[in-house]
GROMACS .gro file of C-alpha atoms in nm:
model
  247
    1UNK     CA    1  -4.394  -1.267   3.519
    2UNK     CA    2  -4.723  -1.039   3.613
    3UNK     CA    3  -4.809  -0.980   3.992
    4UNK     CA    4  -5.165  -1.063   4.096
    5UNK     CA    5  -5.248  -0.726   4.162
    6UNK     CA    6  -5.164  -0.651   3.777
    7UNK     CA    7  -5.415  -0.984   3.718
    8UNK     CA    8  -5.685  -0.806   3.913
    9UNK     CA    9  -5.612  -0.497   3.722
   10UNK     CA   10  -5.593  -0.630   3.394
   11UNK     CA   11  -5.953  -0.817   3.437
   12UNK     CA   12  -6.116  -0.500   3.569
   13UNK     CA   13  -5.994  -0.338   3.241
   14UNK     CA   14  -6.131  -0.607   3.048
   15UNK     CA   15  -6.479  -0.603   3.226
   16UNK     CA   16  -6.537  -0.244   3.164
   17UNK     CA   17  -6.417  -0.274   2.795
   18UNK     CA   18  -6.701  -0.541   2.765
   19UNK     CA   19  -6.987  -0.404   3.002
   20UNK     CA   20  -7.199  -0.350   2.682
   21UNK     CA   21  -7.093  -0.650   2.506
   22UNK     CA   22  -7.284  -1.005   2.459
   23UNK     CA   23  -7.170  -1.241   2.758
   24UNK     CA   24  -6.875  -1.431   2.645
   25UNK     CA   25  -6.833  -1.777   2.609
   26UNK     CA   26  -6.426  -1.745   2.713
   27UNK     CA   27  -6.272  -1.816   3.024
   28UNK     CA   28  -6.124  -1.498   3.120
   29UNK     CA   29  -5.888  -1.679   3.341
   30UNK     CA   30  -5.821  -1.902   3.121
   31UNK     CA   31  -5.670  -1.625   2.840
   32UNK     CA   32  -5.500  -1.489   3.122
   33UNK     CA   33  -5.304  -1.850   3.197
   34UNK     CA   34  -5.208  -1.863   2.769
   35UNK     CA   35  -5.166  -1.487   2.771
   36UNK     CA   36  -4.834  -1.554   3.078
   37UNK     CA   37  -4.724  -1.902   2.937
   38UNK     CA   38  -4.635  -1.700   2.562
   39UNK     CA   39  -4.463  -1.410   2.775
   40UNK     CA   40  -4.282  -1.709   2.946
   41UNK     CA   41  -4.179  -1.867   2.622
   42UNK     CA   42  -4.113  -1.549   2.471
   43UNK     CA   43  -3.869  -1.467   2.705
   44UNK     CA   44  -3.653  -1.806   2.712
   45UNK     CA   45  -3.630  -1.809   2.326
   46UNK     CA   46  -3.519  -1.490   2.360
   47UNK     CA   47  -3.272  -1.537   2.590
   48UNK     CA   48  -3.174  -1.868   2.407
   49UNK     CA   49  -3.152  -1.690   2.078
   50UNK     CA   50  -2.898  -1.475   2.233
   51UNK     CA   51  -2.667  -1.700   2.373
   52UNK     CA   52  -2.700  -1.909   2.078
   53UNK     CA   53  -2.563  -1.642   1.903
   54UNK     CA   54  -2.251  -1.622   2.158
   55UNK     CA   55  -2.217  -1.968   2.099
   56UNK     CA   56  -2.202  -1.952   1.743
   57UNK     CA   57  -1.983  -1.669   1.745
   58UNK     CA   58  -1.695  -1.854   1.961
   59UNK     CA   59  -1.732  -2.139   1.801
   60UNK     CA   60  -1.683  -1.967   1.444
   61UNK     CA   61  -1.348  -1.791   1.591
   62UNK     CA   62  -1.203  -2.104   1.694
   63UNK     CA   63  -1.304  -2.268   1.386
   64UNK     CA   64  -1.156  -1.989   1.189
   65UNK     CA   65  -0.828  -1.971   1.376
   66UNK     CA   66  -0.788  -2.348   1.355
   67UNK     CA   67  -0.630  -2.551   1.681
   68UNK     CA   68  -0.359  -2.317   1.882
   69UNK     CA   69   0.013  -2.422   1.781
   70UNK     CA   70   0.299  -2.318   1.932
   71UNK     CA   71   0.533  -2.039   1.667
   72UNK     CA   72   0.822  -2.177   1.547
   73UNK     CA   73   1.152  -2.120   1.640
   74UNK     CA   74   1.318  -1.895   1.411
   75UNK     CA   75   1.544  -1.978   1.153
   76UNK     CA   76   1.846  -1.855   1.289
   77UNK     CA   77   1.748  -2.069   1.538
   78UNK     CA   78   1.717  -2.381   1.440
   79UNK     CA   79   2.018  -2.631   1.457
   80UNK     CA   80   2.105  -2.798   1.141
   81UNK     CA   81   1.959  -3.152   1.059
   82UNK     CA   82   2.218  -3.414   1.208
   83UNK     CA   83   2.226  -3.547   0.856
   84UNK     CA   84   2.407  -3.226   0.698
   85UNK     CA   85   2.624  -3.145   1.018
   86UNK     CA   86   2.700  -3.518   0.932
   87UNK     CA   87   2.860  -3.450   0.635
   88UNK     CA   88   3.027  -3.121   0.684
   89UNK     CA   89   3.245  -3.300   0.943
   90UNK     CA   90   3.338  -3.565   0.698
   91UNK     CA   91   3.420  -3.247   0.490
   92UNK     CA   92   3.682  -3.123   0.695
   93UNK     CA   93   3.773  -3.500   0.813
   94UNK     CA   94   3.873  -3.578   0.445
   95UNK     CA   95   4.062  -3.280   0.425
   96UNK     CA   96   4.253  -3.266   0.702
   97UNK     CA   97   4.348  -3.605   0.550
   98UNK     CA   98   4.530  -3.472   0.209
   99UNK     CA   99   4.692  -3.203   0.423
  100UNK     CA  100   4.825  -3.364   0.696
  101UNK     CA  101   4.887  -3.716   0.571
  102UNK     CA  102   5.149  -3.666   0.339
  103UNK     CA  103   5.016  -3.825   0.016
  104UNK     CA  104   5.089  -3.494  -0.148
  105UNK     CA  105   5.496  -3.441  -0.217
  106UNK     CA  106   5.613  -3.127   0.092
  107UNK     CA  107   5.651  -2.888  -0.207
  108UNK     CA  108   5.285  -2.887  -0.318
  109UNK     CA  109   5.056  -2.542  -0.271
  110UNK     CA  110   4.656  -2.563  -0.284
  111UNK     CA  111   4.498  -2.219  -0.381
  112UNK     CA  112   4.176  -2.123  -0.549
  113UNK     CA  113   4.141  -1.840  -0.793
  114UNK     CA  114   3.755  -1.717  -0.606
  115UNK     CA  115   3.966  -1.734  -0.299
  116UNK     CA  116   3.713  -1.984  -0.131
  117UNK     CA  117   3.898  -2.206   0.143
  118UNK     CA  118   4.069  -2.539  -0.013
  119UNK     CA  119   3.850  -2.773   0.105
  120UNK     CA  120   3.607  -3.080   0.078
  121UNK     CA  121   3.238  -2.978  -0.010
  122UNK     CA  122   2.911  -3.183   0.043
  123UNK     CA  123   2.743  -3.222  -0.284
  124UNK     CA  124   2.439  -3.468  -0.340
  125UNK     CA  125   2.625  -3.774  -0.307
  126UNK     CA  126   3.001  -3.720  -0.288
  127UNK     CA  127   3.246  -3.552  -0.165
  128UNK     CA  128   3.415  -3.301  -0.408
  129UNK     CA  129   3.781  -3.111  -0.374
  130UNK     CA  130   3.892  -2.881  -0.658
  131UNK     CA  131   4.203  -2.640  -0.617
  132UNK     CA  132   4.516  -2.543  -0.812
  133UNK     CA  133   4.814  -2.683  -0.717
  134UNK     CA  134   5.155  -2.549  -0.776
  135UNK     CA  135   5.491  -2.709  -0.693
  136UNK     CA  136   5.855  -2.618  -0.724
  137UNK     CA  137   5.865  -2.693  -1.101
  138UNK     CA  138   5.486  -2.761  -1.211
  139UNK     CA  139   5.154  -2.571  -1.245
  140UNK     CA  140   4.853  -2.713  -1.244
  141UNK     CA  141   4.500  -2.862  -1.097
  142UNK     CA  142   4.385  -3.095  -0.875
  143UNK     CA  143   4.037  -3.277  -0.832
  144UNK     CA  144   3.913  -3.536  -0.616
  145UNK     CA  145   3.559  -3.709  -0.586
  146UNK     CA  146   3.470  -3.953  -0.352
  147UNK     CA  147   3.191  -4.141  -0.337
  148UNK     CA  148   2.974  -4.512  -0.270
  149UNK     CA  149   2.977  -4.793  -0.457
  150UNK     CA  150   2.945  -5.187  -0.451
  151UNK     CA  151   3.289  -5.333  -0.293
  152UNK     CA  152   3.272  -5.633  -0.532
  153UNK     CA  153   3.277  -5.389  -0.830
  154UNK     CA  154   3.646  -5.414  -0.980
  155UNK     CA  155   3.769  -5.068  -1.160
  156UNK     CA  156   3.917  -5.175  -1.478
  157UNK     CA  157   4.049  -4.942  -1.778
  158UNK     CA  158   3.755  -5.013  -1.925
  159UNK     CA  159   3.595  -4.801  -1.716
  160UNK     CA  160   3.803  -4.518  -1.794
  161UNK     CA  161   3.611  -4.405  -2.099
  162UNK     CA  162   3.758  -4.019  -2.091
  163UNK     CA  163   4.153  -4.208  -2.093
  164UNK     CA  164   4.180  -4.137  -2.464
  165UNK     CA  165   4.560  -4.135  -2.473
  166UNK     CA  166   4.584  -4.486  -2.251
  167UNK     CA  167   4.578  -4.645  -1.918
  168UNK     CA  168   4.735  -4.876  -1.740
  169UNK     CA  169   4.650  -5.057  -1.388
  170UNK     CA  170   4.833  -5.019  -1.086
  171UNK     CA  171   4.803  -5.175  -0.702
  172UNK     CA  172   4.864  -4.982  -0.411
  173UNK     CA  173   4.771  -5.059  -0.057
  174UNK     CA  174   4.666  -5.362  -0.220
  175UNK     CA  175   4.360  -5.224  -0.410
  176UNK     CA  176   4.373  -5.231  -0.775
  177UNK     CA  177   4.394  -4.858  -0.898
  178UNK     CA  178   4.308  -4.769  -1.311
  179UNK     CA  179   4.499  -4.467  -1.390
  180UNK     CA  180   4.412  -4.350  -1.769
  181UNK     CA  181   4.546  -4.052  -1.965
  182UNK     CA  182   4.372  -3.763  -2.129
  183UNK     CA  183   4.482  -3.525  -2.365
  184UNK     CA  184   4.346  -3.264  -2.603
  185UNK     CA  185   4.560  -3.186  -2.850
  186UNK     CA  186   4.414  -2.890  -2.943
  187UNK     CA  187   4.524  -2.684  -2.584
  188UNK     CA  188   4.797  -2.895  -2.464
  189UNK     CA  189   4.626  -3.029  -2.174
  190UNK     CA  190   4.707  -3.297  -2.013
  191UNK     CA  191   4.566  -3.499  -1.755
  192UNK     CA  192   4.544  -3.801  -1.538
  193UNK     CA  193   4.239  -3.984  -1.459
  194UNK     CA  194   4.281  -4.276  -1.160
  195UNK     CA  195   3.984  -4.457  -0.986
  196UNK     CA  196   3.944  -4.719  -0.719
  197UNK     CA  197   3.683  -4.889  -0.564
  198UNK     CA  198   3.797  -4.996  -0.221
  199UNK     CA  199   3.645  -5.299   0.016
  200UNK     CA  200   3.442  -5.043   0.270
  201UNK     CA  201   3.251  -4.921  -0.058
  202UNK     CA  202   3.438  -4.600  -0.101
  203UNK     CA  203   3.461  -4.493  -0.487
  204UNK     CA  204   3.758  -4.254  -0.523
  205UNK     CA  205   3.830  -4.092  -0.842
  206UNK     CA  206   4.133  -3.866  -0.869
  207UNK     CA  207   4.178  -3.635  -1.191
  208UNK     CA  208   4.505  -3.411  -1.200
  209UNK     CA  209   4.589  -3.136  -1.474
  210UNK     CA  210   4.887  -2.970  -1.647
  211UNK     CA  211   4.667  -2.652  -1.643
  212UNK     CA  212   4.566  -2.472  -1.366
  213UNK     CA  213   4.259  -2.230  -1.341
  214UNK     CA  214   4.466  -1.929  -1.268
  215UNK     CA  215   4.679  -1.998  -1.560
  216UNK     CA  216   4.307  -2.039  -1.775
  217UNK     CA  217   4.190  -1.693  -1.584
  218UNK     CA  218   4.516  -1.484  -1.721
  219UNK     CA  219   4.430  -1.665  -2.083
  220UNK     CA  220   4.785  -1.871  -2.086
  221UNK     CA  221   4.813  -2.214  -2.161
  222UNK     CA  222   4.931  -2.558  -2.017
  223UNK     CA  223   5.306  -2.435  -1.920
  224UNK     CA  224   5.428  -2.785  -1.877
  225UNK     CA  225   5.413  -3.081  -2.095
  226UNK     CA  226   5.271  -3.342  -1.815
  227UNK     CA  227   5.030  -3.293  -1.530
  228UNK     CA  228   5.206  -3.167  -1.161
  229UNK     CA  229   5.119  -3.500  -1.026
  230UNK     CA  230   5.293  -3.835  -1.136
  231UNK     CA  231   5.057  -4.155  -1.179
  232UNK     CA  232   5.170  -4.316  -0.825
  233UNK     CA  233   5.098  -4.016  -0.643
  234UNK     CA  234   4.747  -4.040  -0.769
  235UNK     CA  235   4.739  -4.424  -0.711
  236UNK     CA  236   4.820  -4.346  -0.316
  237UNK     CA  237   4.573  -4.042  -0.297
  238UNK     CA  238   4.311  -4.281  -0.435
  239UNK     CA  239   4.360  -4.545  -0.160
  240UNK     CA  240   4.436  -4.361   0.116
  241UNK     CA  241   4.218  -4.507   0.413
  242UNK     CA  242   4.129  -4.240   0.584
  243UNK     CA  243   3.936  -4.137   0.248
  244UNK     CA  244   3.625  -4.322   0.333
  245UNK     CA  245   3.277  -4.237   0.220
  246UNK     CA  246   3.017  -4.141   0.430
  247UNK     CA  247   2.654  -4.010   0.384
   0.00000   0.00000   0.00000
């Protein structure tokens, strides 16, 4: 803002500059008032302009780096979802069960030829074991799936599509039990193939070789003419309660 002093000053210099002039019609006074108001209005667009521009500028950085979040926890970090730790205790559950509970006969030996632990793995809806199993007097494999299904469903031979050498139907524990037989002639091999639905909606399906996958590994053959497991082990490995499904 001018002083009055630099008013006074500023008119003198104006009177002098027009001492030969025509008189003027303006009002000196007048052009002095527009003259400050534009200086005024200068000034706050100016300064507006400028902290528009700050403005502007923050609110472009925010908008750019989005709302603040807090960083993840790392991956090593982070606990497993309830759902799979869930299941992996099932896993050892269920085996613990066919080690402990004696529906395999003293002699028998579990081993796997990638020397992975004998155990019970999650897959996407079942439970899965798959070892060798040797025994006194037989060589061979071992497999057993377990899995949901309806209760009212009763497992017939029929079901047994793979039993291309028979099947017959057992009971044991008081669940009815299909136990078929496979064969291909061309290797020797020899299997059995039981399966039982049980009333808590467990499906357990029990498949048990003459050939074991070290004996496949060294490029031998079935060594013994029926699989290491008889038909009413099977039945009782297939019903045993403490087999139960869950997800």
């Amino acid at each position: 803002m001018t002083s009055p002093s630099q008013d006074e000053e500023a008119k003198a210099l104006l009177a002098r500059a027009l001492a030969d002039e025509p008189p003027l019609t303006l009002d000196r006074d007048a052009v002095f008032r527009q003259g400050r108001r534009k200086l005024r209005n200068r000034r706050v667009y100016s300064t507006g302009g400028a902290i528009a521009g700050v403005v502007a500028t923050a609110v472009g950085a925010v908008l750019l780096a989005g709302p603040a979040a807090e960083e993840p926890p790392p991956v090593a970090d982070r606990p497993d979802p309830p759902s799979t730790a869930v299941a992996e205790a099932r896993a050892i559950a269920l085996t613990r069960a066919i080690f402990e509970l004696g529906v395999l006969p003293e002699d028998s030996e579990l081993s796997r030829t990638d020397g992975e632990s004998v155990r019970f793995t999650v897959a996407e809806d079942t439970y899965e074991l798959k070892t060798d199993l040797k025994r006194h007097d037989a060589e061979g494999s071992l497999s057993v799936s377990i899995g949901a299904a309806d209760p009212a469903v009763h497992v017939g031979c029929a079901e047994l599509a793979a039993a291309n050498a028979g099947c017959v139907g057992l009971k044991e524990r008081g669940i009815h039990v299909a136990v078929g037989t496979w064969k291909d002639y061309e290797t020797g091999e020899k299997r059995y193939i039981a399966s039982a639905v049980r009333p808590d909606g467990t499906r357990v399906e029990v498949v048990v070789s003459n050939w074991s996958q070290r004996q496949r590994e060294y490029g031998k053959g079935p060594a013994d003419r029926i699989p290491v497991l008889d038909q009413k082990v099977l039945a009782k490995v297939a019903t045993l309660p403490e087999l139960r499904f869950q997800p």
